[in-house]
Coordinates of C-alpha atoms and ligand atoms in Angstrom, one line a residue:
M63 CA 192.6 -26.0 -77.8
Q64 CA 189.7 -28.3 -76.9
T65 CA 186.2 -27.3 -77.9
K66 CA 184.2 -25.9 -75.0
D67 CA 180.5 -25.8 -74.9
L68 CA 177.7 -24.4 -72.8
N69 CA 177.6 -27.5 -70.5
F70 CA 181.3 -26.8 -69.7
I71 CA 180.4 -23.2 -68.7
K72 CA 177.6 -24.3 -66.5
T73 CA 179.8 -26.6 -64.4
A74 CA 183.1 -24.8 -64.6
N75 CA 184.7 -23.3 -61.5
D76 CA 186.2 -19.8 -61.3
Q77 CA 189.7 -21.0 -62.4
Q78 CA 188.3 -22.9 -65.4
L79 CA 186.3 -19.9 -66.5
K80 CA 189.3 -17.7 -66.2
Q81 CA 191.2 -20.2 -68.4
L82 CA 188.3 -20.2 -70.9
C83 CA 188.5 -16.4 -71.2
I84 CA 192.2 -16.7 -72.1
E85 CA 191.4 -19.2 -74.8
L86 CA 188.6 -17.1 -76.2
R87 CA 190.8 -14.1 -76.3
N88 CA 193.5 -16.0 -78.2
M89 CA 191.0 -17.4 -80.7
I90 CA 189.6 -14.0 -81.4
I91 CA 192.9 -12.2 -81.7
N92 CA 194.3 -14.9 -84.0
T93 CA 191.3 -15.0 -86.3
V94 CA 191.0 -11.2 -86.5
S95 CA 194.7 -10.9 -87.2
L96 CA 194.2 -13.1 -90.3
H97 CA 190.9 -11.7 -91.7
G98 CA 190.2 -8.4 -89.9
G99 CA 187.2 -7.8 -87.7
H100 CA 185.8 -5.9 -84.7
L101 CA 188.6 -6.7 -82.2
S102 CA 188.4 -4.1 -79.4
S103 CA 184.7 -4.5 -78.7
N104 CA 184.9 -8.3 -78.6
L105 CA 187.8 -8.4 -76.3
G106 CA 186.0 -6.2 -73.9
V107 CA 182.9 -8.4 -73.5
I108 CA 184.5 -11.9 -73.0
E109 CA 183.8 -12.1 -69.3
L110 CA 180.4 -10.5 -69.8
T111 CA 179.5 -13.2 -72.4
V112 CA 180.7 -16.0 -70.2
A113 CA 178.7 -14.7 -67.2
L114 CA 175.6 -14.4 -69.4
L115 CA 175.9 -18.0 -70.7
K116 CA 176.5 -19.2 -67.1
S117 CA 173.4 -17.4 -65.9
F118 CA 170.9 -17.8 -68.8
D119 CA 169.9 -20.4 -71.3
P120 CA 170.6 -19.0 -74.8
I121 CA 167.9 -21.1 -76.4
K122 CA 165.0 -20.7 -74.0
D123 CA 166.1 -17.1 -73.1
D124 CA 166.6 -14.5 -75.8
I125 CA 170.0 -12.8 -75.7
L126 CA 170.3 -9.9 -78.2
F127 CA 173.4 -7.8 -79.0
D128 CA 173.0 -4.2 -80.2
V129 CA 175.0 -3.7 -83.4
G130 CA 176.1 -7.3 -82.9
H131 CA 179.8 -6.5 -83.6
Q132 CA 180.6 -7.7 -80.1
S133 CA 179.1 -11.2 -80.5
Y134 CA 182.2 -13.2 -81.3
A135 CA 182.7 -14.9 -77.9
Y136 CA 178.9 -15.7 -77.9
K137 CA 179.2 -17.3 -81.3
I138 CA 182.2 -19.4 -80.3
L139 CA 180.5 -20.6 -77.2
C140 CA 177.1 -21.1 -78.9
D141 CA 178.0 -24.0 -81.2
R142 CA 180.5 -22.3 -83.5
W143 CA 183.9 -23.0 -81.8
D144 CA 185.1 -25.1 -84.7
Q145 CA 183.9 -22.8 -87.5
F146 CA 185.1 -19.6 -85.9
S147 CA 188.3 -19.5 -88.1
S148 CA 186.0 -18.8 -91.1
L149 CA 184.8 -15.5 -89.5
R150 CA 183.7 -12.9 -92.1
Q151 CA 184.6 -15.1 -95.0
E152 CA 182.4 -16.3 -97.8
N153 CA 180.2 -19.2 -96.5
G154 CA 181.8 -18.7 -93.1
I155 CA 180.7 -17.2 -89.8
S156 CA 179.2 -13.8 -90.1
G157 CA 180.7 -10.9 -88.1
F158 CA 177.2 -10.1 -86.8
P159 CA 174.3 -12.2 -85.3
D160 CA 172.1 -13.8 -87.9
P161 CA 169.4 -16.4 -87.0
R162 CA 169.8 -17.9 -90.4
E163 CA 173.3 -18.9 -89.2
S164 CA 172.4 -20.4 -85.8
P165 CA 169.3 -20.8 -83.6
Y166 CA 171.4 -19.1 -80.8
D167 CA 171.4 -15.8 -82.8
K168 CA 167.9 -14.6 -82.0
F169 CA 167.8 -11.7 -84.4
I170 CA 169.8 -9.9 -87.1
S171 CA 171.8 -6.8 -86.3
G172 CA 174.5 -4.6 -87.7
H173 CA 173.1 -1.1 -87.4
S174 CA 173.1 0.5 -84.0
S175 CA 170.4 1.2 -81.4
T176 CA 167.8 -1.3 -82.6
S177 CA 168.1 -4.1 -80.0
L178 CA 166.0 -2.6 -77.2
A179 CA 163.1 -2.1 -79.6
V180 CA 163.4 -5.7 -80.9
A181 CA 163.7 -7.0 -77.4
S182 CA 160.6 -5.1 -76.5
G183 CA 158.8 -7.1 -79.2
F184 CA 160.2 -10.3 -77.9
A185 CA 159.1 -9.5 -74.3
I186 CA 155.6 -8.5 -75.4
Q187 CA 155.2 -11.8 -77.2
K188 CA 156.3 -13.7 -74.2
K189 CA 153.9 -11.8 -72.0
L190 CA 150.9 -12.1 -74.3
E191 CA 151.4 -15.8 -75.0
N192 CA 152.7 -16.7 -71.6
V193 CA 156.0 -18.1 -72.9
P194 CA 158.6 -18.7 -70.2
G195 CA 162.1 -17.2 -70.6
H196 CA 164.0 -14.0 -70.1
T197 CA 164.8 -11.3 -72.7
I198 CA 168.3 -9.9 -72.4
V199 CA 169.8 -7.0 -74.4
I200 CA 173.5 -6.0 -74.4
F201 CA 174.0 -2.5 -75.7
G202 CA 176.9 0.0 -75.5
D203 CA 177.2 3.5 -74.2
G204 CA 177.7 4.4 -77.9
S205 CA 174.5 2.7 -79.1
I206 CA 172.5 4.6 -76.5
T207 CA 173.3 7.8 -78.3
G208 CA 171.0 6.7 -81.1
G209 CA 167.5 8.1 -81.0
E210 CA 165.9 4.7 -81.4
A211 CA 167.4 3.6 -78.1
F212 CA 165.8 6.5 -76.3
E213 CA 162.5 5.8 -78.0
S214 CA 162.8 2.2 -76.7
L215 CA 163.7 3.2 -73.1
N216 CA 160.7 5.4 -73.1
N217 CA 158.3 2.7 -74.3
I218 CA 159.8 -0.2 -72.3
G219 CA 159.7 1.8 -69.1
H220 CA 156.2 3.0 -69.8
Q221 CA 155.0 -0.6 -70.5
Q222 CA 157.0 -2.0 -67.6
L223 CA 158.1 -4.9 -69.8
P224 CA 160.1 -7.6 -68.0
L225 CA 163.4 -7.2 -69.8
I226 CA 167.0 -7.2 -68.7
A227 CA 169.0 -4.4 -70.4
I228 CA 172.8 -4.6 -69.9
L229 CA 174.5 -1.3 -70.6
N230 CA 178.1 -2.2 -71.6
D231 CA 179.9 1.0 -70.7
N232 CA 183.4 1.3 -71.9
E233 CA 183.4 5.0 -72.4
M234 CA 183.9 4.5 -76.1
S235 CA 181.8 4.5 -79.2
I236 CA 184.2 3.8 -82.1
S237 CA 186.2 6.6 -80.8
Q238 CA 185.7 8.5 -77.5
N239 CA 182.0 8.6 -76.9
V240 CA 180.4 12.0 -77.2
G241 CA 177.3 13.9 -75.8
A242 CA 175.8 14.9 -72.6
M243 CA 175.0 11.4 -71.6
A244 CA 178.6 10.2 -72.2
K245 CA 179.8 13.1 -70.0
S246 CA 177.4 12.0 -67.3
F247 CA 178.5 8.4 -67.5
S248 CA 182.1 9.5 -67.3
R249 CA 181.5 11.6 -64.2
F250 CA 179.6 8.7 -62.6
R251 CA 182.6 6.4 -63.3
S252 CA 185.1 8.7 -61.8
S253 CA 183.1 9.4 -58.7
Q254 CA 184.5 6.4 -56.8
T255 CA 184.4 8.4 -53.6
Y256 CA 180.7 8.7 -53.8
H257 CA 180.3 4.9 -54.3
K258 CA 182.5 4.1 -51.4
L259 CA 180.8 6.6 -49.1
R260 CA 177.4 5.4 -50.2
T261 CA 178.2 1.8 -49.4
S262 CA 179.9 2.4 -46.1
Y263 CA 177.2 4.9 -44.8
K264 CA 174.5 2.3 -45.6
Y265 CA 176.4 -0.4 -43.9
H266 CA 176.9 1.7 -40.7
L267 CA 173.3 2.9 -40.6
R268 CA 172.0 -0.7 -40.8
Q269 CA 173.9 -1.5 -37.6
W270 CA 171.6 0.9 -35.8
G271 CA 168.4 -1.0 -36.4
S272 CA 165.1 0.9 -36.9
F273 CA 166.6 4.3 -36.1
G274 CA 169.2 3.6 -38.7
S275 CA 166.7 2.7 -41.3
F276 CA 164.8 6.0 -40.6
L277 CA 168.0 7.9 -41.1
E278 CA 168.7 5.8 -44.3
K279 CA 165.3 6.8 -45.7
L280 CA 166.0 10.5 -44.9
G281 CA 169.4 10.1 -46.5
E282 CA 167.8 8.5 -49.6
K283 CA 166.0 11.8 -50.2
A284 CA 169.1 13.9 -50.0
K285 CA 171.0 11.3 -52.0
S286 CA 168.5 11.3 -54.8
M287 CA 169.0 15.0 -55.2
V288 CA 172.8 14.4 -55.5
K289 CA 172.2 11.5 -57.8
Q290 CA 169.9 13.5 -60.0
A291 CA 172.6 16.1 -60.5
L292 CA 175.3 13.6 -61.2
F293 CA 174.3 10.2 -62.2
P294 CA 172.7 7.9 -64.9
E295 CA 171.2 5.8 -62.1
M296 CA 168.5 8.4 -61.7
F297 CA 168.2 8.8 -65.4
F298 CA 167.2 5.1 -66.0
E299 CA 165.0 5.0 -62.9
E300 CA 163.1 8.0 -64.3
F301 CA 162.5 5.9 -67.4
G302 CA 161.0 3.2 -65.2
F303 CA 163.9 0.8 -65.1
F304 CA 165.2 -0.8 -61.9
Y305 CA 168.9 0.1 -61.9
I306 CA 171.6 -2.3 -60.8
G307 CA 175.3 -1.3 -60.8
P308 CA 177.8 -0.3 -61.7
V309 CA 179.3 -3.8 -62.0
D310 CA 182.8 -4.8 -62.9
G311 CA 182.4 -6.3 -66.4
H312 CA 185.5 -8.4 -66.1
N313 CA 184.4 -10.1 -62.8
I314 CA 182.3 -13.1 -63.8
S315 CA 181.1 -14.0 -60.3
E316 CA 180.0 -10.5 -59.5
M317 CA 178.1 -10.3 -62.8
C318 CA 176.4 -13.7 -62.3
E319 CA 175.2 -12.5 -58.9
M320 CA 173.6 -9.4 -60.5
F321 CA 172.0 -11.5 -63.2
Q322 CA 170.5 -13.9 -60.7
R323 CA 169.1 -10.8 -58.9
A324 CA 167.7 -9.3 -62.1
K325 CA 165.9 -12.6 -63.0
T326 CA 163.7 -12.2 -59.9
I327 CA 162.6 -8.6 -60.8
N328 CA 159.6 -8.8 -63.1
K329 CA 160.0 -5.4 -64.7
P330 CA 162.6 -3.6 -66.8
V331 CA 166.0 -3.8 -65.2
L332 CA 169.1 -2.0 -66.3
I333 CA 172.4 -3.5 -65.3
H334 CA 175.3 -1.0 -65.7
V335 CA 178.5 -2.9 -66.5
Y336 CA 181.9 -1.3 -66.8
T337 CA 184.3 -2.9 -69.3
R338 CA 187.5 -2.0 -71.0
K339 CA 187.6 -2.0 -74.8
G340 CA 190.4 -4.2 -76.1
K341 CA 190.9 -5.9 -72.7
G342 CA 193.7 -8.4 -72.6
F343 CA 195.5 -7.4 -75.8
H344 CA 197.6 -4.4 -75.0
Y345 CA 197.8 -3.1 -78.6
A346 CA 194.0 -2.9 -78.6
E347 CA 193.8 -1.6 -75.1
N348 CA 196.2 1.2 -76.0
N349 CA 194.6 1.9 -79.4
P350 CA 190.9 0.7 -79.2
V351 CA 190.0 3.0 -82.1
L352 CA 192.4 1.4 -84.6
F353 CA 191.3 -2.1 -83.5
H354 CA 187.6 -1.3 -83.4
S355 CA 187.2 -2.5 -87.0
S356 CA 190.6 -3.8 -87.6
P357 CA 192.2 -4.8 -90.9
S358 CA 194.4 -8.0 -90.7
F359 CA 197.6 -7.5 -88.8
I360 CA 200.8 -9.2 -87.8
I361 CA 202.9 -8.9 -84.6
E362 CA 206.6 -8.6 -85.5
N363 CA 209.4 -7.6 -83.1
K364 CA 206.7 -6.7 -80.5
C365 CA 205.2 -4.3 -82.9
C366 CA 201.7 -4.6 -84.4
K367 CA 201.5 -3.8 -88.1
T368 CA 198.1 -3.5 -89.7
N369 CA 197.7 -4.2 -93.4
A370 CA 196.1 -1.0 -94.5
G371 CA 196.1 -0.4 -98.3
N372 CA 196.9 2.7 -100.5
E373 CA 195.1 6.0 -100.5
T374 CA 191.3 5.5 -100.4
F375 CA 188.4 7.6 -101.5
S376 CA 187.7 8.3 -97.8
Q377 CA 191.2 9.7 -97.4
I378 CA 190.7 12.0 -100.4
F379 CA 187.5 13.2 -98.9
G380 CA 189.3 14.0 -95.6
K381 CA 192.1 15.8 -97.3
T382 CA 189.8 17.9 -99.6
L383 CA 187.5 18.8 -96.8
L384 CA 190.5 20.2 -94.9
E385 CA 191.5 22.3 -97.9
L386 CA 188.0 23.6 -98.4
A387 CA 187.7 24.5 -94.7
Q388 CA 191.0 26.4 -94.9
E389 CA 189.7 28.5 -97.8
N390 CA 186.2 29.0 -96.5
H391 CA 185.3 29.6 -92.9
K392 CA 181.7 28.6 -93.5
V393 CA 182.6 25.0 -94.2
V394 CA 181.7 22.7 -91.4
G395 CA 181.9 18.9 -91.1
L396 CA 179.5 16.5 -89.5
T397 CA 179.7 12.8 -88.7
A398 CA 177.5 10.3 -86.8
A399 CA 180.3 8.6 -84.8
M400 CA 182.3 7.6 -87.8
S401 CA 185.2 10.1 -88.0
E402 CA 187.9 7.5 -88.4
G403 CA 186.3 5.5 -91.2
L404 CA 185.4 8.7 -93.0
S405 CA 188.9 10.2 -92.6
M406 CA 187.6 13.2 -90.8
C407 CA 190.0 13.1 -87.8
E408 CA 192.5 15.5 -89.3
F409 CA 189.6 18.0 -90.0
S410 CA 188.4 17.6 -86.4
R411 CA 191.8 18.4 -85.0
H412 CA 192.3 21.5 -87.2
F413 CA 188.8 22.8 -86.8
P414 CA 187.4 21.6 -83.5
D415 CA 184.8 24.3 -83.5
R416 CA 183.5 23.5 -87.0
F417 CA 183.5 19.7 -86.5
F418 CA 180.4 18.0 -85.1
D419 CA 180.4 14.4 -84.0
C420 CA 176.8 13.8 -83.3
G421 CA 177.1 10.3 -81.8
I422 CA 175.2 7.6 -83.5
A423 CA 172.5 10.0 -84.5
E424 CA 172.2 10.1 -88.3
Q425 CA 168.7 11.7 -88.2
H426 CA 169.8 14.5 -85.9
M427 CA 172.9 15.0 -88.0
V428 CA 171.0 15.5 -91.2
S429 CA 168.4 17.8 -89.8
S430 CA 171.1 19.8 -88.0
A431 CA 173.1 20.1 -91.2
S432 CA 170.0 21.3 -92.9
G433 CA 169.5 24.0 -90.3
M434 CA 173.2 25.1 -90.7
A435 CA 172.8 25.3 -94.5
H436 CA 169.6 27.3 -94.1
K437 CA 171.5 29.8 -92.1
G438 CA 174.3 30.1 -94.6
L439 CA 176.9 27.6 -93.4
R440 CA 178.4 25.0 -95.8
P441 CA 177.8 21.7 -94.1
F442 CA 179.6 18.5 -95.3
V443 CA 178.0 15.4 -93.9
G444 CA 180.2 12.3 -94.0
I445 CA 178.1 9.2 -93.8
Y446 CA 178.3 5.5 -94.9
A447 CA 175.7 4.7 -97.5
T448 CA 174.2 2.0 -95.3
F449 CA 173.6 4.4 -92.4
L450 CA 172.2 7.1 -94.8
Q451 CA 169.1 4.9 -94.8
R452 CA 168.5 6.0 -91.2
A453 CA 168.1 9.6 -92.3
Y454 CA 165.9 9.2 -95.3
D455 CA 163.0 11.2 -94.0
Q456 CA 165.3 14.0 -92.8
I457 CA 166.9 14.1 -96.3
I458 CA 163.4 14.6 -97.8
H459 CA 161.7 16.7 -95.2
D460 CA 164.5 18.9 -93.8
C461 CA 167.0 19.0 -96.6
S462 CA 165.3 18.6 -100.0
I463 CA 162.0 20.6 -99.9
L464 CA 163.8 23.9 -99.2
Q465 CA 166.8 22.9 -101.3
E466 CA 169.3 23.2 -98.5
P467 CA 172.8 23.0 -99.9
V468 CA 174.2 20.2 -97.8
V469 CA 177.0 18.1 -99.3
F470 CA 176.8 14.4 -98.4
A471 CA 180.0 12.4 -98.8
V472 CA 178.5 9.0 -99.1
D473 CA 181.2 6.5 -98.2
R474 CA 181.1 2.7 -98.5
A475 CA 178.6 3.1 -101.3
G476 CA 177.8 0.0 -103.5
A477 CA 178.9 -3.5 -102.6
V478 CA 180.7 -3.8 -99.3
S479 CA 183.2 -6.5 -98.4
D480 CA 183.1 -8.8 -95.3
D481 CA 180.2 -7.3 -93.4
G482 CA 177.4 -9.1 -95.0
P483 CA 173.8 -7.9 -95.7
T484 CA 173.4 -5.3 -92.9
H485 CA 176.2 -3.1 -94.2
Q486 CA 175.7 -3.0 -98.0
G487 CA 175.6 0.5 -99.5
I488 CA 173.5 -0.5 -102.5
F489 CA 170.2 1.3 -101.9
D490 CA 171.3 4.9 -102.0
L491 CA 170.9 5.5 -105.7
C492 CA 167.5 4.0 -106.1
S493 CA 166.2 5.7 -103.0
L494 CA 167.7 9.1 -103.7
I495 CA 167.0 9.3 -107.4
P496 CA 163.2 9.9 -107.0
I497 CA 163.7 12.8 -104.5
P498 CA 163.2 16.2 -106.2
N499 CA 166.0 18.8 -105.9
T500 CA 168.8 16.4 -105.3
I501 CA 172.1 16.1 -107.2
L502 CA 173.8 12.7 -107.3
M503 CA 177.4 12.2 -108.4
A504 CA 180.0 9.4 -108.4
P505 CA 183.7 9.9 -108.9
S506 CA 185.8 7.4 -110.9
N507 CA 189.1 8.3 -109.3
A508 CA 190.9 10.3 -106.6
D509 CA 191.2 13.5 -108.6
E510 CA 187.6 13.5 -109.6
L511 CA 186.4 13.1 -106.0
S512 CA 188.5 16.1 -105.0
K513 CA 187.1 18.1 -107.9
M514 CA 183.6 17.1 -107.2
L515 CA 183.8 18.2 -103.6
K516 CA 185.3 21.5 -104.6
W517 CA 182.6 22.0 -107.2
A518 CA 179.9 21.0 -104.7
S519 CA 181.1 23.5 -102.1
I520 CA 179.9 26.4 -104.2
Q521 CA 176.6 24.9 -105.4
D522 CA 173.4 26.1 -103.8
K523 CA 170.6 24.2 -105.6
G524 CA 169.9 21.7 -102.9
P525 CA 171.4 18.6 -101.3
L526 CA 174.2 17.1 -103.2
F527 CA 175.4 13.5 -102.8
I528 CA 178.8 12.2 -103.8
R529 CA 179.0 8.4 -103.5
Y530 CA 182.1 6.3 -103.5
P531 CA 183.1 2.8 -102.3
K532 CA 185.5 1.6 -99.6
E533 CA 188.3 1.2 -102.1
C534 CA 191.7 2.6 -103.0
A535 CA 191.0 5.5 -105.3
P536 CA 192.5 5.1 -108.8
Q537 CA 195.1 7.7 -109.6
D538 CA 194.3 8.4 -113.3
F539 CA 193.4 11.9 -114.4
D540 CA 190.5 13.3 -116.4
P541 CA 191.1 16.8 -117.7
H542 CA 187.4 17.7 -118.2
P543 CA 186.2 20.1 -115.5
I544 CA 183.1 19.2 -113.4
E545 CA 180.0 20.9 -114.8
L546 CA 176.4 20.3 -113.7
A547 CA 174.9 17.3 -115.5
K548 CA 177.9 16.9 -117.8
A549 CA 179.4 13.5 -118.4
S550 CA 182.9 13.1 -119.7
I551 CA 183.8 11.2 -122.9
L552 CA 187.0 9.2 -122.2
K553 CA 187.2 7.5 -125.5
E554 CA 185.4 7.9 -128.9
G555 CA 183.9 4.8 -130.6
K556 CA 181.3 4.6 -133.3
D557 CA 179.6 1.3 -132.5
I558 CA 178.4 1.1 -129.0
S559 CA 178.5 3.3 -125.8
L560 CA 179.7 2.1 -122.5
I561 CA 178.4 4.5 -119.8
F562 CA 179.7 3.9 -116.3
L563 CA 179.0 5.6 -113.0
G564 CA 181.6 5.4 -110.3
P565 CA 184.9 3.5 -110.2
F566 CA 184.5 1.5 -113.4
R567 CA 186.9 3.2 -115.8
E568 CA 189.4 0.4 -115.8
L569 CA 186.7 -2.3 -116.3
S570 CA 185.1 -0.3 -119.2
F571 CA 188.5 0.0 -120.9
Q572 CA 189.1 -3.7 -120.6
V573 CA 185.7 -4.5 -122.1
S574 CA 186.4 -2.0 -124.9
E575 CA 189.7 -3.7 -125.7
M576 CA 188.1 -7.1 -125.9
L577 CA 185.3 -5.7 -128.2
L578 CA 187.9 -4.1 -130.4
K579 CA 189.3 -7.5 -131.1
Q580 CA 185.9 -8.3 -132.7
N581 CA 186.1 -5.0 -134.6
I582 CA 183.5 -3.3 -132.3
H583 CA 184.4 0.2 -131.4
A584 CA 183.2 1.3 -128.0
Q585 CA 182.8 4.9 -126.9
I586 CA 183.5 5.1 -123.1
I587 CA 181.6 7.7 -121.1
N588 CA 182.1 8.5 -117.4
A589 CA 178.6 9.6 -116.4
R590 CA 179.8 11.5 -113.3
F591 CA 176.2 12.5 -112.6
A592 CA 173.4 10.0 -111.9
K593 CA 171.0 12.9 -111.5
P594 CA 170.7 15.2 -113.3
F595 CA 172.4 13.1 -116.0
D596 CA 173.8 14.3 -119.3
Q597 CA 170.6 14.1 -121.4
E598 CA 172.1 15.7 -124.4
L599 CA 175.0 13.3 -124.6
I600 CA 172.9 10.2 -123.8
L601 CA 170.5 11.2 -126.5
R602 CA 173.3 11.5 -129.0
C603 CA 174.7 8.1 -127.9
A604 CA 171.2 6.5 -128.3
Q605 CA 170.9 8.0 -131.8
D606 CA 174.4 7.1 -133.0
S607 CA 175.3 3.8 -131.3
R608 CA 174.0 0.3 -131.9
L609 CA 173.8 -0.3 -128.2
L610 CA 174.1 1.4 -124.9
A611 CA 175.5 -0.4 -121.8
T612 CA 175.2 1.2 -118.3
I613 CA 177.5 0.1 -115.4
E614 CA 176.9 1.0 -111.8
D615 CA 177.1 -0.6 -108.3
G616 CA 173.6 0.1 -106.9
V617 CA 170.6 -2.2 -107.1
I618 CA 169.2 -2.4 -110.6
E619 CA 165.6 -1.4 -109.8
G620 CA 165.2 2.3 -109.9
G621 CA 168.9 2.9 -110.3
F622 CA 170.9 5.0 -112.8
G623 CA 170.6 2.5 -115.6
H624 CA 166.8 2.4 -115.3
L625 CA 166.8 6.2 -115.5
I626 CA 168.6 5.9 -118.9
N627 CA 166.1 3.2 -120.1
T628 CA 163.2 5.4 -119.2
F629 CA 164.8 8.3 -121.0
V630 CA 165.6 6.3 -124.2
T631 CA 162.0 5.0 -124.2
K632 CA 160.6 8.5 -123.8
Y633 CA 162.3 9.5 -127.0
K634 CA 160.9 6.4 -128.7
L635 CA 164.4 5.3 -129.7
K636 CA 164.9 1.7 -130.5
T637 CA 168.5 1.5 -129.4
P638 CA 168.8 -1.5 -127.0
V639 CA 170.1 -0.7 -123.5
L640 CA 171.9 -3.2 -121.3
N641 CA 172.0 -2.4 -117.6
F642 CA 174.8 -3.9 -115.5
A643 CA 174.0 -3.2 -111.9
L644 CA 173.5 -5.2 -108.7
A645 CA 170.7 -7.7 -108.3
S646 CA 168.0 -6.6 -105.9
Q647 CA 169.1 -9.0 -103.2
F648 CA 170.9 -8.9 -99.9
P649 CA 174.4 -10.1 -100.5
T650 CA 175.8 -12.5 -98.0
T651 CA 179.3 -12.1 -96.5
M652 CA 181.8 -12.0 -99.3
K653 CA 184.3 -9.6 -101.0
R654 CA 183.0 -6.7 -103.0
Q655 CA 184.5 -8.1 -106.1
K656 CA 182.6 -11.3 -105.8
I657 CA 179.3 -9.4 -105.1
L658 CA 179.9 -7.4 -108.3
E659 CA 180.7 -10.6 -110.3
L660 CA 177.7 -12.5 -109.1
S661 CA 175.5 -9.6 -110.5
G662 CA 177.3 -9.8 -113.8
I663 CA 179.5 -6.7 -113.3
S664 CA 182.7 -8.3 -114.7
V665 CA 184.7 -7.7 -117.8
D666 CA 183.9 -11.1 -119.2
N667 CA 180.1 -11.0 -118.6
I668 CA 179.7 -7.5 -119.9
Y669 CA 181.7 -8.4 -123.0
Q670 CA 179.8 -11.6 -123.7
S671 CA 176.4 -9.9 -123.0
I672 CA 177.2 -7.1 -125.5
L673 CA 178.3 -9.5 -128.2
K674 CA 175.1 -11.6 -127.7
K675 CA 172.9 -8.6 -127.9
L676 CA 174.6 -7.2 -131.0
E677 CA 174.2 -10.6 -132.6
S678 CA 170.5 -11.0 -131.8
Ligands
TPP1244 C1 173.2 3.3 -87.3 C2 174.6 3.0 -87.2 N1 175.5 4.0 -87.3 C3 176.8 3.7 -87.1 C4 177.3 2.5 -86.9 C5 178.7 2.1 -86.8 N2 179.1 1.6 -85.5 C6 179.4 0.3 -85.3 S1 179.8 0.0 -83.7 C7 179.7 1.6 -83.3 C8 180.1 2.1 -82.0 C9 179.2 1.4 -81.0 O1 179.6 1.8 -79.7 P1 179.1 1.0 -78.4 O2 177.7 0.7 -78.6 O3 179.5 1.8 -77.2 O4 179.9 -0.4 -78.5 P2 181.4 -0.7 -78.4 O5 182.0 -0.7 -79.7 O6 182.0 0.4 -77.6 O7 181.5 -2.0 -77.7 C10 179.4 2.4 -84.4 C11 179.3 3.9 -84.4 C12 176.3 1.5 -86.8 N3 176.6 0.2 -86.7 N4 175.0 1.8 -87.0

């Protein structure tokens, strides 16, 4: 396939553009099949991207993608055709827009519902400083369920900022989109009769000259009442946007026409585009959810097989939640549009009345769970560590002050593979530790996660966070029951204490075996609780051991290890403490293992560092 650039798009005819879309689809499918990635969303916006690049200048104009998971075709066409095979790999092309990667990527994104606000900032700068160029935002019907998107519509409409907002409506978030707005979009979409009637009645009235236009105006009034009851058109117009649409998002010329029209309107415009998620790859069209964030896959005998791994911590959460709900009718489950990744689908099928997909609304979810807990329900909030950041104030204000017993299953905690800086789950420990009334736990294996969830379901001291990574859960077994603030001693040893938090059992045993060869006997402790931690045991360790080493996968500043340091210092003990944790940096796109290693969380580095410290 020959590299195609922006000049090609500008001059290409319809047939050539069609052929280009086929090539882009093949490139994206092939690359994602090798390394995984956001397949369905990207296949859905290929024609939209080509139409945008035919109509706008991606250097002079600012094109922003909400979440940014759907920017693959844009990246390919904007100077990264030849590098695209390195998608989501170390030193390769990021799966999300990043201006540090290319001047065509105008802003960073990864989290949902931010793009309208950022675009408003861009549009204000252009207006204040008289800079030419358009500001264009592409956001999905899922992204608009996030509160920040509503805040932005409110402000942009109020300020009448010249900005072109393109609503990519595919009726899906990751799974089926939820909420009143989604319902309204869906009704709008299915009301083909209305659209046909509306077009034909206007056409006929216009044949009647001025009397016709009088009737048209009269009809407009009646129509607006109908629209108000039924359609998003009115919704956006009420916000102060000029509404254009709906437009077929797979018809390039139709979209180009609308974009040309939008360019002439010097106020907020909303173009409502219909697309199909997974378009052009029938496995993804038929299962857009599976291919939303797809693992690598192969097509064999006309069958698509994804390379999913063994049982993960997420799956253990899903299974245990189901068990708990079967035993206790007060157990409810909440997610902010992530039921697949969190393994909550089974729960949602068994207990549809006790399952709440809040849309991409983490703040709403946490406050709502706090209300439920206050009234005696047992809410389990499933959330990725990176998206927990959205609900920080709700955790403090609504959940912690009154000590509401909400259980948070914090998935994708710690270093996260492939998604780069926007998706790391490394700030949860350091941000949650200072909040009063919180309990923070981390399981080291599958059995422990299940036990922690069961233990958590009967606690009522306040919010409780159980964090775990996107990993297969080790299958080993620790007989010690879960008790508040109690660590578990896995191996006795008189010389040093290795205290780990999370899935570092295997690593700690490997370090201990290497130390043993130097005649250094290590005690291995599974901390289980970051807060409140096992003070009695840590004090004993600090008194009896020559050195303490803490291991965790959160950022070092303000993390679990630092809590231990402060504690040891408080007791005026001279025992040296080594902290193995993540550097306070934003990791670039790479595998989890590599991120850990770069921060020194590896058998070899921990072993060498301990030896060095003992010798000093
Ligand atoms: C704050 C936040 N919560 C959750 C996610 C995970 N997420 C990524 S894409 C997505 C769905 C977005 O749906 P939509 O905007 O309609 O785009 P589509 O994938 O349908 O193209 C979700 C929930 C996120 N990126 N940010």
